[in-house]
Amino acid sequence: MTRKNQRLTLVLLGLGAIVAAALLALSGLKDQAAFFYAPSDVAGRVPPADQAVRLGGMVERGSIRRAADGVTIDFVVTDGKATTPVRFAGIAPDLFREGSGVVAEGHFRPDASFVATNLLAKHDEKYMPPQMAGKMHETKTLEAN
């Protein structure tokens, strides 16, 4: 085997190893990847029921209904163009409320409703933790001795 053939063989083996590593990485991420949809994106065509997705938008005012079991919440997510009913069983984040942003992780049902397994409440850029709200505006004076 000549030196030229040896180099060509090494280059081909290196490229094969890179392709194999990329395919392994993609197959590992396939189960973790979740598509993001807004309610207007799914109006008319619902993603497959077994596909993990994220649904984002605003919680419609007056739509939150809590079930008697204390953990199931039904609400509606809107993006201003369309709405999607959502059901979540679990403890909702403290920032979850009507009129606020939410990202729900879960899957769609065939009837275009959404079953959430996790809720992520979003806040605006003015959000401040309650512990810090009063301390930000405290002013202290220095007294000369």
mmCIF file of C-alpha atoms in Angstrom:
data_model
loop_
_atom_site.group_PDB
_atom_site.id
_atom_site.type_symbol
_atom_site.label_atom_id
_atom_site.label_comp_id
_atom_site.label_asym_id
_atom_site.label_seq_id
_atom_site.Cartn_x
_atom_site.Cartn_y
_atom_site.Cartn_z
ATOM 1 C CA MET A 1 0.000 0.000 0.000
ATOM 2 C CA THR A 2 1.463 3.371 -0.979
ATOM 3 C CA ARG A 3 1.616 6.419 1.291
ATOM 4 C CA LYS A 4 -1.097 8.096 -0.778
ATOM 5 C CA ASN A 5 -3.466 5.162 -0.224
ATOM 6 C CA GLN A 6 -2.648 5.116 3.505
ATOM 7 C CA ARG A 7 -3.539 8.827 3.849
ATOM 8 C CA LEU A 8 -6.733 8.332 1.877
ATOM 9 C CA THR A 9 -7.698 5.406 4.136
ATOM 10 C CA LEU A 10 -7.025 7.467 7.283
ATOM 11 C CA VAL A 11 -9.043 10.414 5.967
ATOM 12 C CA LEU A 12 -11.977 8.162 5.081
ATOM 13 C CA LEU A 13 -11.857 6.470 8.507
ATOM 14 C CA GLY A 14 -11.753 9.897 10.189
ATOM 15 C CA LEU A 15 -14.756 11.125 8.195
ATOM 16 C CA GLY A 16 -16.612 7.906 9.001
ATOM 17 C CA ALA A 17 -15.917 8.391 12.709
ATOM 18 C CA ILE A 18 -17.200 12.002 12.572
ATOM 19 C CA VAL A 19 -20.389 10.945 10.770
ATOM 20 C CA ALA A 20 -20.949 8.100 13.267
ATOM 21 C CA ALA A 21 -20.480 10.505 16.220
ATOM 22 C CA ALA A 22 -22.934 13.005 14.690
ATOM 23 C CA LEU A 23 -25.535 10.286 14.119
ATOM 24 C CA LEU A 24 -25.178 9.049 17.709
ATOM 25 C CA ALA A 25 -25.577 12.591 19.045
ATOM 26 C CA LEU A 26 -28.675 13.219 16.921
ATOM 27 C CA SER A 27 -30.281 9.917 17.901
ATOM 28 C CA GLY A 28 -29.691 10.731 21.573
ATOM 29 C CA LEU A 29 -31.221 14.183 21.216
ATOM 30 C CA LYS A 30 -34.202 12.949 19.223
ATOM 31 C CA ASP A 31 -36.040 11.825 22.352
ATOM 32 C CA GLN A 32 -35.238 15.062 24.192
ATOM 33 C CA ALA A 33 -36.191 17.525 21.463
ATOM 34 C CA ALA A 34 -39.569 19.210 21.800
ATOM 35 C CA PHE A 35 -41.096 21.412 19.130
ATOM 36 C CA PHE A 36 -42.552 24.767 20.178
ATOM 37 C CA TYR A 37 -46.025 25.726 18.959
ATOM 38 C CA ALA A 38 -48.321 28.694 19.461
ATOM 39 C CA PRO A 39 -52.096 28.099 19.379
ATOM 40 C CA SER A 40 -52.370 29.573 15.863
ATOM 41 C CA ASP A 41 -49.702 27.121 14.644
ATOM 42 C CA VAL A 42 -51.864 24.113 15.504
ATOM 43 C CA ALA A 43 -55.189 25.533 14.342
ATOM 44 C CA GLY A 44 -56.184 23.194 11.536
ATOM 45 C CA ARG A 45 -53.369 20.666 11.878
ATOM 46 C CA VAL A 46 -52.634 18.931 15.159
ATOM 47 C CA PRO A 47 -49.200 17.341 15.762
ATOM 48 C CA PRO A 48 -49.111 13.565 16.353
ATOM 49 C CA ALA A 49 -50.368 12.544 19.810
ATOM 50 C CA ASP A 50 -47.145 10.754 20.747
ATOM 51 C CA GLN A 51 -44.890 13.715 19.917
ATOM 52 C CA ALA A 52 -43.535 15.753 22.844
ATOM 53 C CA VAL A 53 -44.144 19.450 22.192
ATOM 54 C CA ARG A 54 -44.255 22.794 23.948
ATOM 55 C CA LEU A 55 -47.240 25.084 23.702
ATOM 56 C CA GLY A 56 -46.659 28.749 24.464
ATOM 57 C CA GLY A 57 -48.814 31.816 24.788
ATOM 58 C CA MET A 58 -50.826 33.809 27.299
ATOM 59 C CA VAL A 59 -53.257 32.320 29.814
ATOM 60 C CA GLU A 60 -56.643 33.651 28.769
ATOM 61 C CA ARG A 61 -58.379 35.771 31.407
ATOM 62 C CA GLY A 62 -61.231 33.971 33.146
ATOM 63 C CA SER A 63 -60.214 30.565 31.803
ATOM 64 C CA ILE A 64 -58.546 28.938 34.822
ATOM 65 C CA ARG A 65 -60.713 26.210 36.361
ATOM 66 C CA ARG A 66 -59.441 24.091 39.256
ATOM 67 C CA ALA A 67 -60.830 20.580 39.707
ATOM 68 C CA ALA A 68 -62.111 19.268 43.027
ATOM 69 C CA ASP A 69 -59.018 17.068 43.459
ATOM 70 C CA GLY A 70 -56.937 20.206 44.070
ATOM 71 C CA VAL A 71 -54.198 19.440 41.558
ATOM 72 C CA THR A 72 -55.896 19.373 38.141
ATOM 73 C CA ILE A 73 -56.122 22.698 36.341
ATOM 74 C CA ASP A 74 -57.949 23.427 33.087
ATOM 75 C CA PHE A 75 -57.162 26.682 31.284
ATOM 76 C CA VAL A 76 -56.928 28.177 27.811
ATOM 77 C CA VAL A 77 -53.747 29.381 26.105
ATOM 78 C CA THR A 78 -54.069 32.100 23.468
ATOM 79 C CA ASP A 79 -51.756 33.967 21.153
ATOM 80 C CA GLY A 80 -54.331 36.548 20.123
ATOM 81 C CA LYS A 81 -55.257 34.656 16.952
ATOM 82 C CA ALA A 82 -56.318 31.235 18.242
ATOM 83 C CA THR A 83 -56.883 29.414 21.517
ATOM 84 C CA THR A 84 -56.021 25.936 22.786
ATOM 85 C CA PRO A 85 -57.547 24.257 25.862
ATOM 86 C CA VAL A 86 -54.969 22.809 28.264
ATOM 87 C CA ARG A 87 -55.228 20.339 31.148
ATOM 88 C CA PHE A 88 -52.474 20.097 33.751
ATOM 89 C CA ALA A 89 -52.307 17.816 36.779
ATOM 90 C CA GLY A 90 -49.717 18.947 39.283
ATOM 91 C CA ILE A 91 -48.507 21.920 41.245
ATOM 92 C CA ALA A 92 -48.528 25.093 39.156
ATOM 93 C CA PRO A 93 -45.665 27.608 39.465
ATOM 94 C CA ASP A 94 -46.209 30.679 41.676
ATOM 95 C CA LEU A 95 -46.158 33.001 38.652
ATOM 96 C CA PHE A 96 -48.919 31.059 36.864
ATOM 97 C CA ARG A 97 -51.994 33.279 36.635
ATOM 98 C CA GLU A 98 -54.505 34.648 34.164
ATOM 99 C CA GLY A 99 -53.081 37.110 31.684
ATOM 100 C CA SER A 100 -49.491 35.925 32.155
ATOM 101 C CA GLY A 101 -47.236 34.027 29.776
ATOM 102 C CA VAL A 102 -46.916 30.274 29.989
ATOM 103 C CA VAL A 103 -45.044 27.477 28.243
ATOM 104 C CA ALA A 104 -46.657 24.069 28.705
ATOM 105 C CA GLU A 105 -44.729 20.886 27.944
ATOM 106 C CA GLY A 106 -46.727 17.798 26.998
ATOM 107 C CA HIS A 107 -48.656 16.429 24.024
ATOM 108 C CA PHE A 108 -51.762 17.107 21.971
ATOM 109 C CA ARG A 109 -54.837 14.927 21.955
ATOM 110 C CA PRO A 110 -56.592 14.093 18.675
ATOM 111 C CA ASP A 111 -59.324 16.642 19.552
ATOM 112 C CA ALA A 112 -56.651 19.444 19.501
ATOM 113 C CA SER A 113 -56.670 19.881 23.283
ATOM 114 C CA PHE A 114 -53.339 19.788 25.102
ATOM 115 C CA VAL A 115 -52.278 17.667 28.085
ATOM 116 C CA ALA A 116 -49.421 19.338 29.956
ATOM 117 C CA THR A 117 -46.912 17.427 32.043
ATOM 118 C CA ASN A 118 -44.973 20.542 33.064
ATOM 119 C CA LEU A 119 -45.759 24.265 33.236
ATOM 120 C CA LEU A 120 -43.224 27.036 32.919
ATOM 121 C CA ALA A 121 -44.614 30.422 33.908
ATOM 122 C CA LYS A 122 -43.088 33.403 32.180
ATOM 123 C CA HIS A 123 -42.733 36.885 33.610
ATOM 124 C CA ASP A 124 -41.988 40.248 32.069
ATOM 125 C CA GLU A 125 -38.697 42.082 32.304
ATOM 126 C CA LYS A 126 -39.968 44.108 35.272
ATOM 127 C CA TYR A 127 -40.352 41.028 37.475
ATOM 128 C CA MET A 128 -38.705 41.195 40.864
ATOM 129 C CA PRO A 129 -38.827 38.524 43.575
ATOM 130 C CA PRO A 130 -41.093 39.560 46.472
ATOM 131 C CA GLN A 131 -38.144 39.526 48.888
ATOM 132 C CA MET A 132 -36.342 42.171 46.815
ATOM 133 C CA ALA A 133 -39.283 44.397 45.917
ATOM 134 C CA GLY A 134 -39.080 46.645 48.974
ATOM 135 C CA LYS A 135 -35.298 46.693 49.275
ATOM 136 C CA MET A 136 -34.589 48.112 45.827
ATOM 137 C CA HIS A 137 -35.988 51.505 46.682
ATOM 138 C CA GLU A 138 -34.518 51.900 50.142
ATOM 139 C CA THR A 139 -32.282 54.916 50.372
ATOM 140 C CA LYS A 140 -29.818 55.353 53.116
ATOM 141 C CA THR A 141 -28.165 58.578 54.139
ATOM 142 C CA LEU A 142 -24.681 59.016 55.425
ATOM 143 C CA GLU A 143 -24.320 61.223 58.430
ATOM 144 C CA ALA A 144 -21.134 63.171 58.919
ATOM 145 C CA ASN A 145 -19.476 62.731 62.293
#
